[in-house]
Amino acid sequence: MLIRDAEPGDWPAMWAFMKPIIEAAETYPWPPDTTEEWARAYWIERPEPASRLVAEIDGRIAGTVEIHPNLPGQGAHVANAGFMVDPAFGGRGLGRALGEAAIERAARDGFHAMQFNAVVETNERAVQLWHSLGFETLAVIPDGFRHPVRGLVGMHLMYRLLKL
């Protein structure tokens, strides 16, 4: 597995697995009809200090993370991040590898901490992964996510300090 900075030419391969994840509306809070143009601008085109990485397996883009300030101004020292892994590559440690890489990158880029605003409680593998990487659940927002199958479910607000 190779984790590297994403390049604009990676976008078609990224969008190929991102689009069905977004449309499923089970783990990602974006509207299911999110357009490619909007997603690309959000994920790829944000200016520094935002960054984005991809994980490659056998020359194929298998997952991605984007890192950006959680808030502007006085909250910009806390990073936020979004992750997506191609389901075809599930179970191969991509989430953990991307999580570790994102933590390292955010620390290197000068962020003090990382916060996740929307980890869906039914995404138990993600919750477990983030806890294993040192994130603490500060709160679970009751009924904070509208799951297409399970209805209203909780959403974890997670946080960890960053250290190089």
PDB file of N, CA, C and O in Angstrom, residues 29-57:
ATOM      1  N   PRO A  29     -22.509  12.105   5.773  1.00  0.00           N
ATOM      2  CA  PRO A  29     -23.626  13.035   5.978  1.00  0.00           C
ATOM      3  C   PRO A  29     -23.995  13.912   4.786  1.00  0.00           C
ATOM      4  O   PRO A  29     -24.972  14.644   4.856  1.00  0.00           O
ATOM      5  N   TRP A  30     -23.249  13.835   3.698  1.00  0.00           N
ATOM      6  CA  TRP A  30     -23.592  14.673   2.554  1.00  0.00           C
ATOM      7  C   TRP A  30     -24.907  14.220   1.938  1.00  0.00           C
ATOM      8  O   TRP A  30     -25.263  13.034   1.998  1.00  0.00           O
ATOM      9  N   PRO A  31     -25.626  15.124   1.281  1.00  0.00           N
ATOM     10  CA  PRO A  31     -26.867  14.724   0.607  1.00  0.00           C
ATOM     11  C   PRO A  31     -26.591  13.650  -0.443  1.00  0.00           C
ATOM     12  O   PRO A  31     -25.571  13.706  -1.146  1.00  0.00           O
ATOM     13  N   PRO A  32     -27.466  12.664  -0.567  1.00  0.00           N
ATOM     14  CA  PRO A  32     -27.245  11.591  -1.543  1.00  0.00           C
ATOM     15  C   PRO A  32     -27.103  12.091  -2.978  1.00  0.00           C
ATOM     16  O   PRO A  32     -26.481  11.427  -3.799  1.00  0.00           O
ATOM     17  N   ASP A  33     -27.658  13.262  -3.280  1.00  0.00           N
ATOM     18  CA  ASP A  33     -27.564  13.801  -4.642  1.00  0.00           C
ATOM     19  C   ASP A  33     -26.418  14.815  -4.800  1.00  0.00           C
ATOM     20  O   ASP A  33     -26.431  15.631  -5.722  1.00  0.00           O
ATOM     21  N   THR A  34     -25.428  14.740  -3.918  1.00  0.00           N
ATOM     22  CA  THR A  34     -24.267  15.619  -4.025  1.00  0.00           C
ATOM     23  C   THR A  34     -23.681  15.518  -5.432  1.00  0.00           C
ATOM     24  O   THR A  34     -23.479  14.418  -5.949  1.00  0.00           O
ATOM     25  N   THR A  35     -23.415  16.661  -6.026  1.00  0.00           N
ATOM     26  CA  THR A  35     -22.875  16.655  -7.387  1.00  0.00           C
ATOM     27  C   THR A  35     -21.365  16.417  -7.376  1.00  0.00           C
ATOM     28  O   THR A  35     -20.675  16.723  -6.400  1.00  0.00           O
ATOM     29  N   GLU A  36     -20.890  15.895  -8.480  1.00  0.00           N
ATOM     30  CA  GLU A  36     -19.460  15.678  -8.625  1.00  0.00           C
ATOM     31  C   GLU A  36     -18.705  16.995  -8.524  1.00  0.00           C
ATOM     32  O   GLU A  36     -17.639  17.061  -7.901  1.00  0.00           O
ATOM     33  N   GLU A  37     -19.243  18.046  -9.110  1.00  0.00           N
ATOM     34  CA  GLU A  37     -18.564  19.345  -9.076  1.00  0.00           C
ATOM     35  C   GLU A  37     -18.388  19.843  -7.646  1.00  0.00           C
ATOM     36  O   GLU A  37     -17.321  20.331  -7.269  1.00  0.00           O
ATOM     37  N   TRP A  38     -19.460  19.738  -6.847  1.00  0.00           N
ATOM     38  CA  TRP A  38     -19.380  20.190  -5.456  1.00  0.00           C
ATOM     39  C   TRP A  38     -18.393  19.339  -4.672  1.00  0.00           C
ATOM     40  O   TRP A  38     -17.564  19.852  -3.921  1.00  0.00           O
ATOM     41  N   ALA A  39     -18.474  18.019  -4.833  1.00  0.00           N
ATOM     42  CA  ALA A  39     -17.596  17.105  -4.105  1.00  0.00           C
ATOM     43  C   ALA A  39     -16.137  17.353  -4.474  1.00  0.00           C
ATOM     44  O   ALA A  39     -15.258  17.377  -3.601  1.00  0.00           O
ATOM     45  N   ARG A  40     -15.877  17.548  -5.735  1.00  0.00           N
ATOM     46  CA  ARG A  40     -14.491  17.795  -6.173  1.00  0.00           C
ATOM     47  C   ARG A  40     -13.957  19.092  -5.567  1.00  0.00           C
ATOM     48  O   ARG A  40     -12.825  19.136  -5.068  1.00  0.00           O
ATOM     49  N   ALA A  41     -14.754  20.139  -5.585  1.00  0.00           N
ATOM     50  CA  ALA A  41     -14.317  21.412  -5.010  1.00  0.00           C
ATOM     51  C   ALA A  41     -14.029  21.248  -3.518  1.00  0.00           C
ATOM     52  O   ALA A  41     -13.029  21.764  -3.007  1.00  0.00           O
ATOM     53  N   TYR A  42     -14.886  20.520  -2.828  1.00  0.00           N
ATOM     54  CA  TYR A  42     -14.715  20.313  -1.382  1.00  0.00           C
ATOM     55  C   TYR A  42     -13.490  19.453  -1.098  1.00  0.00           C
ATOM     56  O   TYR A  42     -12.698  19.760  -0.212  1.00  0.00           O
ATOM     57  N   TRP A  43     -13.338  18.369  -1.824  1.00  0.00           N
ATOM     58  CA  TRP A  43     -12.315  17.375  -1.509  1.00  0.00           C
ATOM     59  C   TRP A  43     -10.949  17.727  -2.072  1.00  0.00           C
ATOM     60  O   TRP A  43      -9.930  17.545  -1.408  1.00  0.00           O
ATOM     61  N   ILE A  44     -10.916  18.216  -3.294  1.00  0.00           N
ATOM     62  CA  ILE A  44      -9.647  18.376  -4.014  1.00  0.00           C
ATOM     63  C   ILE A  44      -9.158  19.826  -4.097  1.00  0.00           C
ATOM     64  O   ILE A  44      -7.963  20.081  -4.102  1.00  0.00           O
ATOM     65  N   GLU A  45     -10.074  20.775  -4.175  1.00  0.00           N
ATOM     66  CA  GLU A  45      -9.672  22.124  -4.560  1.00  0.00           C
ATOM     67  C   GLU A  45      -9.539  23.110  -3.409  1.00  0.00           C
ATOM     68  O   GLU A  45      -9.251  24.279  -3.649  1.00  0.00           O
ATOM     69  N   ARG A  46      -9.738  22.698  -2.183  1.00  0.00           N
ATOM     70  CA  ARG A  46      -9.586  23.620  -1.057  1.00  0.00           C
ATOM     71  C   ARG A  46      -8.131  24.064  -0.941  1.00  0.00           C
ATOM     72  O   ARG A  46      -7.209  23.261  -1.079  1.00  0.00           O
ATOM     73  N   PRO A  47      -7.933  25.347  -0.613  1.00  0.00           N
ATOM     74  CA  PRO A  47      -6.556  25.841  -0.478  1.00  0.00           C
ATOM     75  C   PRO A  47      -5.926  25.385   0.845  1.00  0.00           C
ATOM     76  O   PRO A  47      -6.616  24.949   1.770  1.00  0.00           O
ATOM     77  N   GLU A  48      -4.606  25.510   0.931  1.00  0.00           N
ATOM     78  CA  GLU A  48      -3.902  25.204   2.177  1.00  0.00           C
ATOM     79  C   GLU A  48      -4.497  26.036   3.301  1.00  0.00           C
ATOM     80  O   GLU A  48      -4.958  27.140   3.056  1.00  0.00           O
ATOM     81  N   PRO A  49      -4.552  25.514   4.496  1.00  0.00           N
ATOM     82  CA  PRO A  49      -3.848  24.340   4.963  1.00  0.00           C
ATOM     83  C   PRO A  49      -4.555  23.013   4.688  1.00  0.00           C
ATOM     84  O   PRO A  49      -4.135  21.973   5.195  1.00  0.00           O
ATOM     85  N   ALA A  50      -5.611  23.025   3.907  1.00  0.00           N
ATOM     86  CA  ALA A  50      -6.277  21.767   3.557  1.00  0.00           C
ATOM     87  C   ALA A  50      -5.313  20.884   2.765  1.00  0.00           C
ATOM     88  O   ALA A  50      -4.463  21.376   2.018  1.00  0.00           O
ATOM     89  N   SER A  51      -5.462  19.587   2.957  1.00  0.00           N
ATOM     90  CA  SER A  51      -4.661  18.625   2.210  1.00  0.00           C
ATOM     91  C   SER A  51      -5.514  17.395   1.959  1.00  0.00           C
ATOM     92  O   SER A  51      -6.584  17.238   2.545  1.00  0.00           O
ATOM     93  N   ARG A  52      -5.057  16.560   1.061  1.00  0.00           N
ATOM     94  CA  ARG A  52      -5.771  15.324   0.764  1.00  0.00           C
ATOM     95  C   ARG A  52      -4.758  14.265   0.373  1.00  0.00           C
ATOM     96  O   ARG A  52      -3.739  14.554  -0.257  1.00  0.00           O
ATOM     97  N   LEU A  53      -5.070  13.039   0.792  1.00  0.00           N
ATOM     98  CA  LEU A  53      -4.204  11.907   0.527  1.00  0.00           C
ATOM     99  C   LEU A  53      -5.011  10.810  -0.142  1.00  0.00           C
ATOM    100  O   LEU A  53      -6.237  10.761  -0.014  1.00  0.00           O
ATOM    101  N   VAL A  54      -4.312   9.940  -0.846  1.00  0.00           N
ATOM    102  CA  VAL A  54      -4.925   8.729  -1.384  1.00  0.00           C
ATOM    103  C   VAL A  54      -4.082   7.534  -0.976  1.00  0.00           C
ATOM    104  O   VAL A  54      -2.882   7.654  -0.739  1.00  0.00           O
ATOM    105  N   ALA A  55      -4.757   6.396  -0.882  1.00  0.00           N
ATOM    106  CA  ALA A  55      -4.076   5.125  -0.672  1.00  0.00           C
ATOM    107  C   ALA A  55      -4.176   4.343  -1.964  1.00  0.00           C
ATOM    108  O   ALA A  55      -5.259   4.231  -2.547  1.00  0.00           O
ATOM    109  N   GLU A  56      -3.048   3.842  -2.417  1.00  0.00           N
ATOM    110  CA  GLU A  56      -2.994   3.023  -3.634  1.00  0.00           C
ATOM    111  C   GLU A  56      -2.661   1.587  -3.269  1.00  0.00           C
ATOM    112  O   GLU A  56      -1.794   1.347  -2.435  1.00  0.00           O
ATOM    113  N   ILE A  57      -3.342   0.670  -3.906  1.00  0.00           N
ATOM    114  CA  ILE A  57      -3.006  -0.747  -3.826  1.00  0.00           C
ATOM    115  C   ILE A  57      -2.902  -1.249  -5.258  1.00  0.00           C
ATOM    116  O   ILE A  57      -3.833  -1.070  -6.048  1.00  0.00           O
TER     117      ILE A  57
END
